[in-house]
Short mmCIF file of C-alpha atoms in Angstrom, two decimals:
data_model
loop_
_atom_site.label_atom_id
_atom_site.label_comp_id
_atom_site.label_asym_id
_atom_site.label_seq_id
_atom_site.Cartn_x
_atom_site.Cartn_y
_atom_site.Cartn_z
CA UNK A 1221 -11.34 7.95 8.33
CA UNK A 1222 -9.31 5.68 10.42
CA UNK A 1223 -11.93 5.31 13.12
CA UNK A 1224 -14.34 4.46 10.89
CA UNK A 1225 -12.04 1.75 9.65
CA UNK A 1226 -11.75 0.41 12.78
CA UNK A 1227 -15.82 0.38 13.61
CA UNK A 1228 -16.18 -1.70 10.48
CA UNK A 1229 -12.94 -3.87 10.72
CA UNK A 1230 -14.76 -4.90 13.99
CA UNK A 1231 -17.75 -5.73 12.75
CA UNK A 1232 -16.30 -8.25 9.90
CA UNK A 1233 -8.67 0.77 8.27
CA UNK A 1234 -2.74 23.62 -2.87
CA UNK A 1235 -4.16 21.78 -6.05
CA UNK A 1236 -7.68 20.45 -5.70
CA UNK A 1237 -7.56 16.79 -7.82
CA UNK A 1238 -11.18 17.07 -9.43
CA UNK A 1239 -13.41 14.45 -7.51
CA UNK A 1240 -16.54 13.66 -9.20
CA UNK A 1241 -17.96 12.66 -5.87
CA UNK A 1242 -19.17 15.75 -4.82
CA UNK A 1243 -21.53 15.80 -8.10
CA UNK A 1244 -22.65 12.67 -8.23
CA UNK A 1245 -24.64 11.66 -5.09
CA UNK A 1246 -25.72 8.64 -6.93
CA UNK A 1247 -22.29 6.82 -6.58
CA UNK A 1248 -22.95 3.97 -4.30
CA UNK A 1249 -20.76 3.66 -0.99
CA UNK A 1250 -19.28 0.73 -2.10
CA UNK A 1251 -16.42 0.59 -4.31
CA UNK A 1252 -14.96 -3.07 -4.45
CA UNK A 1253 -16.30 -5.92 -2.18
CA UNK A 1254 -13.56 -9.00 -2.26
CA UNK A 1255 -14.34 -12.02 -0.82
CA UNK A 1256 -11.57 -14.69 -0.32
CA UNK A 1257 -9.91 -14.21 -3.63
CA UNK A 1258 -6.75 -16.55 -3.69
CA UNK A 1259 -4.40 -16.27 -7.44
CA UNK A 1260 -1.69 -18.06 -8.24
CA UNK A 1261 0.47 -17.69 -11.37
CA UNK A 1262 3.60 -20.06 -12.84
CA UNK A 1263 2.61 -22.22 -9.27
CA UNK A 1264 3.55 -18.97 -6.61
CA UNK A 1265 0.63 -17.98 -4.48
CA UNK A 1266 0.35 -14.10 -4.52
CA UNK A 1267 -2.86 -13.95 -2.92
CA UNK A 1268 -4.31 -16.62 -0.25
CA UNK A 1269 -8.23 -16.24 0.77
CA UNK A 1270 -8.35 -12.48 0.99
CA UNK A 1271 -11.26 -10.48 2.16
CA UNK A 1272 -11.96 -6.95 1.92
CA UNK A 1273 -14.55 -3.95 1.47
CA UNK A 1274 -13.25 -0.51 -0.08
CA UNK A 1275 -15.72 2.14 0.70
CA UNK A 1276 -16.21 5.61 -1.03
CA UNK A 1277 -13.78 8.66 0.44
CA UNK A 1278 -11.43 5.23 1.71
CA UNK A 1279 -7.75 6.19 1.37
CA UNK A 1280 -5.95 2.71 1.08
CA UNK A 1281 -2.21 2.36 1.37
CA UNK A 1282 -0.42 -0.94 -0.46
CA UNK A 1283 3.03 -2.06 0.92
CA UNK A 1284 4.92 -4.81 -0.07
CA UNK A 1285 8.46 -6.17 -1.01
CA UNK A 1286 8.87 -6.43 -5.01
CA UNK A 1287 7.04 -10.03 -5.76
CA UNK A 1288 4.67 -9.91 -2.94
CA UNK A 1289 1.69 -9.18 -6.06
CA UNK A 1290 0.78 -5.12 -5.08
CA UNK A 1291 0.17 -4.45 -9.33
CA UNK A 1292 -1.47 -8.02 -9.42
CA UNK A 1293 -3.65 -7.26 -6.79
CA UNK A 1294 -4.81 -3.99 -8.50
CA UNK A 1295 -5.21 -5.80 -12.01
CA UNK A 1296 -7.31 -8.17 -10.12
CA UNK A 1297 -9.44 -5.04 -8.64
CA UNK A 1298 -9.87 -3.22 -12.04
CA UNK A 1299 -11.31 -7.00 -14.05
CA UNK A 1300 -7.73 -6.72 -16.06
CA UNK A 1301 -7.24 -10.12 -14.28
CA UNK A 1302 -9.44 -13.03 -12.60
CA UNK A 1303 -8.70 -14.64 -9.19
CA UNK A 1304 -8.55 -18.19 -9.24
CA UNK A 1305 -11.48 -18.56 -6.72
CA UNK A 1306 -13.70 -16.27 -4.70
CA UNK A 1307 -15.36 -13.04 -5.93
CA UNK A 1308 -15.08 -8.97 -6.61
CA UNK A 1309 -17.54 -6.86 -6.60
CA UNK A 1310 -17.23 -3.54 -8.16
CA UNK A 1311 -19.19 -0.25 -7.95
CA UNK A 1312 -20.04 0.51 -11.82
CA UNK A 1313 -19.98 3.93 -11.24
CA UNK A 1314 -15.92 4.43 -11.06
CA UNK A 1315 -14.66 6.72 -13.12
CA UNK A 1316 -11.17 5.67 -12.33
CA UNK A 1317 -7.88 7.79 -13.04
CA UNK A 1318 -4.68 5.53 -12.90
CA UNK A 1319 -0.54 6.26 -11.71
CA UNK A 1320 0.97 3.25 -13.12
CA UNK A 1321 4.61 3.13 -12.15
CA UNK A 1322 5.53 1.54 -15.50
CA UNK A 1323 4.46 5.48 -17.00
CA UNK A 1324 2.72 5.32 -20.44
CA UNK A 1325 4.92 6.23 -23.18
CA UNK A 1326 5.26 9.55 -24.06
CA UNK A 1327 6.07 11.65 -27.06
CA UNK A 1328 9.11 13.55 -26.51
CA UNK A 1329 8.31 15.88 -28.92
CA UNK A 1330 4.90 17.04 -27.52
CA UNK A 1331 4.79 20.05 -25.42
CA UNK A 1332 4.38 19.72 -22.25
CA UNK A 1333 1.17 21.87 -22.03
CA UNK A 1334 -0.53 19.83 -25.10
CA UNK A 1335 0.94 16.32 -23.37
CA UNK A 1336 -1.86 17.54 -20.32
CA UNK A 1337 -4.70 19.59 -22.07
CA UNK A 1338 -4.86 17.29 -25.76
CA UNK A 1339 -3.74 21.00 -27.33
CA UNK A 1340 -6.36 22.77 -25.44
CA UNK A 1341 -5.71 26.17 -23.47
CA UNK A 1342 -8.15 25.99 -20.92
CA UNK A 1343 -9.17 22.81 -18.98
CA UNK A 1344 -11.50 21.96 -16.62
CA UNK A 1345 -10.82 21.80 -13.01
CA UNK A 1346 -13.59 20.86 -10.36
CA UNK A 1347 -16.09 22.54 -12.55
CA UNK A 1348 -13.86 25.55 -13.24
CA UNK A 1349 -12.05 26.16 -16.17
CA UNK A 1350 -8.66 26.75 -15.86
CA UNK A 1351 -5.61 27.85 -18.51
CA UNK A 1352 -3.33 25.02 -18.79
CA UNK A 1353 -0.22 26.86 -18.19
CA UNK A 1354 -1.61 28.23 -14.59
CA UNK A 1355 -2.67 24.70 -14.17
CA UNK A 1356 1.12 23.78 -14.55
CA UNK A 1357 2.29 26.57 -12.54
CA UNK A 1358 0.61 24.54 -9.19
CA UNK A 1359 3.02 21.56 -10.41
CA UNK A 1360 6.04 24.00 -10.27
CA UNK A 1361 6.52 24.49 -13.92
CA UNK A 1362 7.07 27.81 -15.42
CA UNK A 1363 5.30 28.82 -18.70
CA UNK A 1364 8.92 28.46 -20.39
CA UNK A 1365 8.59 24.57 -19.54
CA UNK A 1366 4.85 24.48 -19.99
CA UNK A 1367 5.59 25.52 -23.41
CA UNK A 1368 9.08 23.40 -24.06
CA UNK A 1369 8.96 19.13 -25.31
CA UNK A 1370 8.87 16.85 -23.44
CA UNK A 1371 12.34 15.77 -24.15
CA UNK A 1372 13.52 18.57 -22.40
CA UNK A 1373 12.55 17.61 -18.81
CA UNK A 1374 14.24 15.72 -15.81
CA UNK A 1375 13.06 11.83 -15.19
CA UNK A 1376 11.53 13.92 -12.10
CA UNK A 1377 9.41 16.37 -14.10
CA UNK A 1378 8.43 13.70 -16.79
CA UNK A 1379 7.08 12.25 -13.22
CA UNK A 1380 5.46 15.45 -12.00
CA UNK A 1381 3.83 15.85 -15.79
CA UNK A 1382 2.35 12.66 -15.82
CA UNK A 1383 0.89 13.57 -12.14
CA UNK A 1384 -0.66 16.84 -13.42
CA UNK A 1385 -2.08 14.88 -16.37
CA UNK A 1386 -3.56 12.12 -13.89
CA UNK A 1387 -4.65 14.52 -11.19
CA UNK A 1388 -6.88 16.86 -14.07
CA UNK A 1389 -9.06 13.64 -14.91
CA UNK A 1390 -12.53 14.03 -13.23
CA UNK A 1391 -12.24 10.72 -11.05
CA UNK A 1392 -13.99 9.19 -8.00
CA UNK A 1393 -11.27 6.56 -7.92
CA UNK A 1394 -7.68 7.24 -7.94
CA UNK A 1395 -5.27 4.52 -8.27
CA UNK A 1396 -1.37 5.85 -7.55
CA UNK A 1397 1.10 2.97 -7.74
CA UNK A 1398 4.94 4.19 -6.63
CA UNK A 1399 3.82 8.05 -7.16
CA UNK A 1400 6.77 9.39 -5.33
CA UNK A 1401 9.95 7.45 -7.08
CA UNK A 1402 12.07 10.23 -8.14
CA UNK A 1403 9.70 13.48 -7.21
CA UNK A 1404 11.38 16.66 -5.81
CA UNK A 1405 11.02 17.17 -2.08
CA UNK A 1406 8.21 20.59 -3.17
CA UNK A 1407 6.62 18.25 -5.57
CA UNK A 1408 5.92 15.30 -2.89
CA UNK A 1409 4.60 17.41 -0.27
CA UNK A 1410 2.69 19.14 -3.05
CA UNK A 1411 1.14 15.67 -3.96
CA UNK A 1412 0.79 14.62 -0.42
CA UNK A 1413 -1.50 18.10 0.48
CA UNK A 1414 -3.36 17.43 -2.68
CA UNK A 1415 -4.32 13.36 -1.93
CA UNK A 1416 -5.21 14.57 1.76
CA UNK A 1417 -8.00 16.76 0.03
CA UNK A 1418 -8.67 14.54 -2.20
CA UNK A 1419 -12.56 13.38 -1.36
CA UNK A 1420 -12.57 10.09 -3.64
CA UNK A 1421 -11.30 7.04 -3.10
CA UNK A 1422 -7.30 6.86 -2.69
CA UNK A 1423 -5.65 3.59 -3.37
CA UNK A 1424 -1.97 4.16 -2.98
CA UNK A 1425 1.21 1.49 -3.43
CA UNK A 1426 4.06 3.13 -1.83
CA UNK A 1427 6.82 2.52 0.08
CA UNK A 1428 7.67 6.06 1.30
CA UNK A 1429 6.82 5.62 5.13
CA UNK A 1430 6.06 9.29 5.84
CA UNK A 1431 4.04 9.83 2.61
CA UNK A 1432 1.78 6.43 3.66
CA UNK A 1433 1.77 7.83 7.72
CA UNK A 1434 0.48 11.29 6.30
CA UNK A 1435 -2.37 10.38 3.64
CA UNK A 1436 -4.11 6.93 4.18
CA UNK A 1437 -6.38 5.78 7.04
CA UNK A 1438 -5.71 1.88 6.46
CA UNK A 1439 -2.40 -0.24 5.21
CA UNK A 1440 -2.99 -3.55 3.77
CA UNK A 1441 0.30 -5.27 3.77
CA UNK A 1442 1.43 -8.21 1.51
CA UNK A 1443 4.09 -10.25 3.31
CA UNK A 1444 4.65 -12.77 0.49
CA UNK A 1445 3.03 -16.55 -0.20
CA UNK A 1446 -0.30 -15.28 -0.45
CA UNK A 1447 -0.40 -13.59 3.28
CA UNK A 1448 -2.15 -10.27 3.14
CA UNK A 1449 -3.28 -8.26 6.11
CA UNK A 1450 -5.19 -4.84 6.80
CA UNK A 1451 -4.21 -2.67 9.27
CA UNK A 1452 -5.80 0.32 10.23
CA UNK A 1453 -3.65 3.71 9.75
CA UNK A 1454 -0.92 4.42 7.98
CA UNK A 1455 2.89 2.29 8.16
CA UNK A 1456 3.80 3.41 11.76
CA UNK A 1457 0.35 2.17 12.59
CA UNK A 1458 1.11 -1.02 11.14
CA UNK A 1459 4.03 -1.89 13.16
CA UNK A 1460 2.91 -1.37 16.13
CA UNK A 1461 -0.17 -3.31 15.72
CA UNK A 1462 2.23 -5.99 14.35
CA UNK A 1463 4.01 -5.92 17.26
CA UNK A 1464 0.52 -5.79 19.62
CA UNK A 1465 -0.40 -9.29 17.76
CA UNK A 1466 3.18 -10.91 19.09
CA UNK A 1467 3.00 -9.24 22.10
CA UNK A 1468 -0.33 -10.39 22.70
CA UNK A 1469 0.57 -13.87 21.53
CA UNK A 1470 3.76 -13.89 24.07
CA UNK A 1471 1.21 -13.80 26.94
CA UNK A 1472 -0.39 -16.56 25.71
CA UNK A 1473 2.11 -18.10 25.83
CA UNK A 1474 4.25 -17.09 28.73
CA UNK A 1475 2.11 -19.06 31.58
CA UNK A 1476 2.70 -22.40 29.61
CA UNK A 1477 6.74 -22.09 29.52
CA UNK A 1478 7.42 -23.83 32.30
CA UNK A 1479 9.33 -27.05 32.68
CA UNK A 1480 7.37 -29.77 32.02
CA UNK A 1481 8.08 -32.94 35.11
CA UNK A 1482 10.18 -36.18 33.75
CA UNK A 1483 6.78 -38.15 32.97
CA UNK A 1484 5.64 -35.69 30.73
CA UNK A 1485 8.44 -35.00 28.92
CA UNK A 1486 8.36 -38.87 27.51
CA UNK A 1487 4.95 -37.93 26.07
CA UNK A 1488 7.45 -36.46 23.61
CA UNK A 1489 9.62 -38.07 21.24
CA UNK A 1490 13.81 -37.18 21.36
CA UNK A 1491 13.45 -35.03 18.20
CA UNK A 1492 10.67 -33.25 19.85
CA UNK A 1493 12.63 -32.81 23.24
CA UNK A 1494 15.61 -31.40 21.27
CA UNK A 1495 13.25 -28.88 19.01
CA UNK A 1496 11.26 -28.12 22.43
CA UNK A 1497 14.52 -27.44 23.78
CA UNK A 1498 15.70 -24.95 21.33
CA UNK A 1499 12.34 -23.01 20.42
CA UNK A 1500 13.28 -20.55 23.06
CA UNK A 1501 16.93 -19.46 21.55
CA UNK A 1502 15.39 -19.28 17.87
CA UNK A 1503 12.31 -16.69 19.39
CA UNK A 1504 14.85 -14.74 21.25
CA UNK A 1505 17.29 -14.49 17.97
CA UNK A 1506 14.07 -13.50 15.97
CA UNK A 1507 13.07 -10.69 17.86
CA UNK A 1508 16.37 -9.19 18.08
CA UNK A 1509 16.51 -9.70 13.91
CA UNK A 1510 13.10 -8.04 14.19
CA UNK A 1511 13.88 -4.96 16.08
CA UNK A 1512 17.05 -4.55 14.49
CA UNK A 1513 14.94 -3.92 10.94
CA UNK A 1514 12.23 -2.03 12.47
CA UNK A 1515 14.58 0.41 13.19
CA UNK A 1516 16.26 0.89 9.78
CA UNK A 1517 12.60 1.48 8.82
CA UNK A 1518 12.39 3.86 11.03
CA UNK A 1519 14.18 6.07 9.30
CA UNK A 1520 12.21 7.72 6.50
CA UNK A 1521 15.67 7.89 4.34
CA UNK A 1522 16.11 4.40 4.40
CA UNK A 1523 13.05 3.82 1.97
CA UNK A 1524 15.33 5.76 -0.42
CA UNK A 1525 17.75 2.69 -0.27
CA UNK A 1526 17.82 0.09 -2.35
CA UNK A 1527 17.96 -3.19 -0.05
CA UNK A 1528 14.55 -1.34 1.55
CA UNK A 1529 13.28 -4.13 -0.44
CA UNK A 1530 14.66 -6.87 0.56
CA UNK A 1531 14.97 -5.45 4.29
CA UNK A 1532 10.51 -5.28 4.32
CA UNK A 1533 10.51 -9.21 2.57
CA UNK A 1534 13.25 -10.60 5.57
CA UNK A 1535 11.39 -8.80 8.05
CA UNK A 1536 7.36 -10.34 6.86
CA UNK A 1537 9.48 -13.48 7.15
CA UNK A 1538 10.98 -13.04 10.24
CA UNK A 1539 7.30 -11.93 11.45
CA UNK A 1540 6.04 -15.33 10.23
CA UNK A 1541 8.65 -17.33 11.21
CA UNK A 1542 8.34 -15.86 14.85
CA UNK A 1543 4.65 -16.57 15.06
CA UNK A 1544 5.16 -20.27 13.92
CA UNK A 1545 7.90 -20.82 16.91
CA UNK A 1546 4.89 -20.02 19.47
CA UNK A 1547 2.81 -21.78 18.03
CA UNK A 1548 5.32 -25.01 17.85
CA UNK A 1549 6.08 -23.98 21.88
CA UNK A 1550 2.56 -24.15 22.44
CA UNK A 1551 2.04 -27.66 20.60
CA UNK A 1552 4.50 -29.16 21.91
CA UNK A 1553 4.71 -27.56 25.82
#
């Protein structure tokens, strides 16, 4: 999946979930098609002149600091909202099952068994009909709590209900935004070995970095005002592509830093001079700032944290503030 990504990027990255895919040969390839979509709302630019093609069997990590526009972005792709400018085109064969991580509400009172099935016993699983209390067995519950309310369970196990409920929907799309916020360490690995099965289409907002590394085969990451970016692979992917792009830009760069002789320099005004002058201390602080947060995120526990947050929006702004000193070195050198 990832090298297909790549070929295409180039030319413009056990419970079965039942797929619909494998029935319906008819569904086209395509799943959304958006071309340079920019939204804005109360005057703050969440998306700026984005581009991109989702394909059938595409597994599509979203990361992003709180604000950046992730649940925007997916209102936009399901016509619950319209970009300002530029288009989407949708397959209009999605049968689409949704994860939202505001959770419907649910009825305390209902059983957890009824909650899944609608007060059937047997549902049906990838063409195979299944009780409903075996079905919750592969989720970890016992037939005691398949049988108990709702008001009974953990915030955890209200999570892992609402994922059995989600994962029984026939689907060729499934949507999954913060699936992992307060799951069990047997119930996450559960999910992940269930979405790497999965043969639909996978779009995922996360921010657990070994969850995103394990199950999608491109990242498209929201740094804030509008700037999105697709990466192929999962999070560890992305940063070291990042870190390819400023790398790469470095080199550019390197063979022009080199002291410029007295007439030159008057081509440039004092201010200029001074900012010239003190490009090269602000770059060096940068990347130290950088690699200082790359490796907190290199820690899969510190996703569990709460300044995770803000530690992914300062680092996008670090990234962009980095990439603007070269190219003010440049300008002015």
């Amino acid at each position: 999946m990832r090298s297909s990504f790549v070929n295409r990027r180039k030319k413009q990255g056990s419970v079965k979930i039942h797929s619909v895919e494998g029935d319906e040969k008819r569904v086209s390839k395509l799943v959304f098609e958006v071309k340079k979509i920019n939204y804005q709302i109360a005057g703050l630019t969440l998306i700026k002149d984005f581009s991109m093609m989702v394909l059938k069997g595409e597994k599509i990590g979203i990361i992003g600091g709180n604000g950046t526009g992730k649940s925007t972005f997916i209102k936009l792709l399901l016509d619950e909202l319209q970009p300002d400018s530029g288009t989407i085109r949708r397959s209009k064969t999605i049968k689409l099952a949704y994860f939202d991580q505001m959770r419907e509400n649910l009825d305390l009172n209902m059983k957890a068994m009824d909650f899944v099935s609608g007060g059937r016993e047997h549902i049906d699983i990838g063409g195979k009909s299944k009780h409903i209390i075996g079905y919750l067995r592969q989720f970890l519950f016992t037939g005691k709590q398949a049988m108990a309310p709702i008001r009974m369970f953990s915030g955890g196990e209200k999570n892992r209900l609402m994922l059995a409920k989600i994962l029984s929907q026939p689907a060729n799309l499934l949507i999954l935004d913060e699936p992992t916020n307060d799951l069990d360490v047997e119930t996450l690995e559960l999910l992940e070995e269930m979405l790497v099965d999965y043969t639909g289409t996978l779009i995922l907002i996360s921010h657990d970095r070994t969850f995103l590394n394990n199950v999608v085969g491109s990242t498209v990451v929201m740094d804030g005002d509008g700037v999105i970016n697709q990466y192929a692979g999962g999070y560890d992917d992305y940063l070291i592509q990042k870190q390819d792009k400023l790398n790469e830009k470095k080199i550019k760069i390197a063979p022009k830093i080199k002291p410029k002789s007295k007439p030159d320099s008057k081509k440039l005004s004092y201010k200029q001079q001074q900012e010239l002058k003190q490009l090269p201390n602000k770059i060096e602080k940068t990347e130290i700032e950088i690699g200082e947060i790359q490796l907190q995120l290199s820690d899969p526990e510190f996703f569990q944290q709460p300044e995770s947050q803000d530690a992914l929006i300062r680092l996008a702004r670090l990234e962009a503030d980095l990439e603007r000193y070269y190219e003010k070195w440049s300008e002015l050198e």
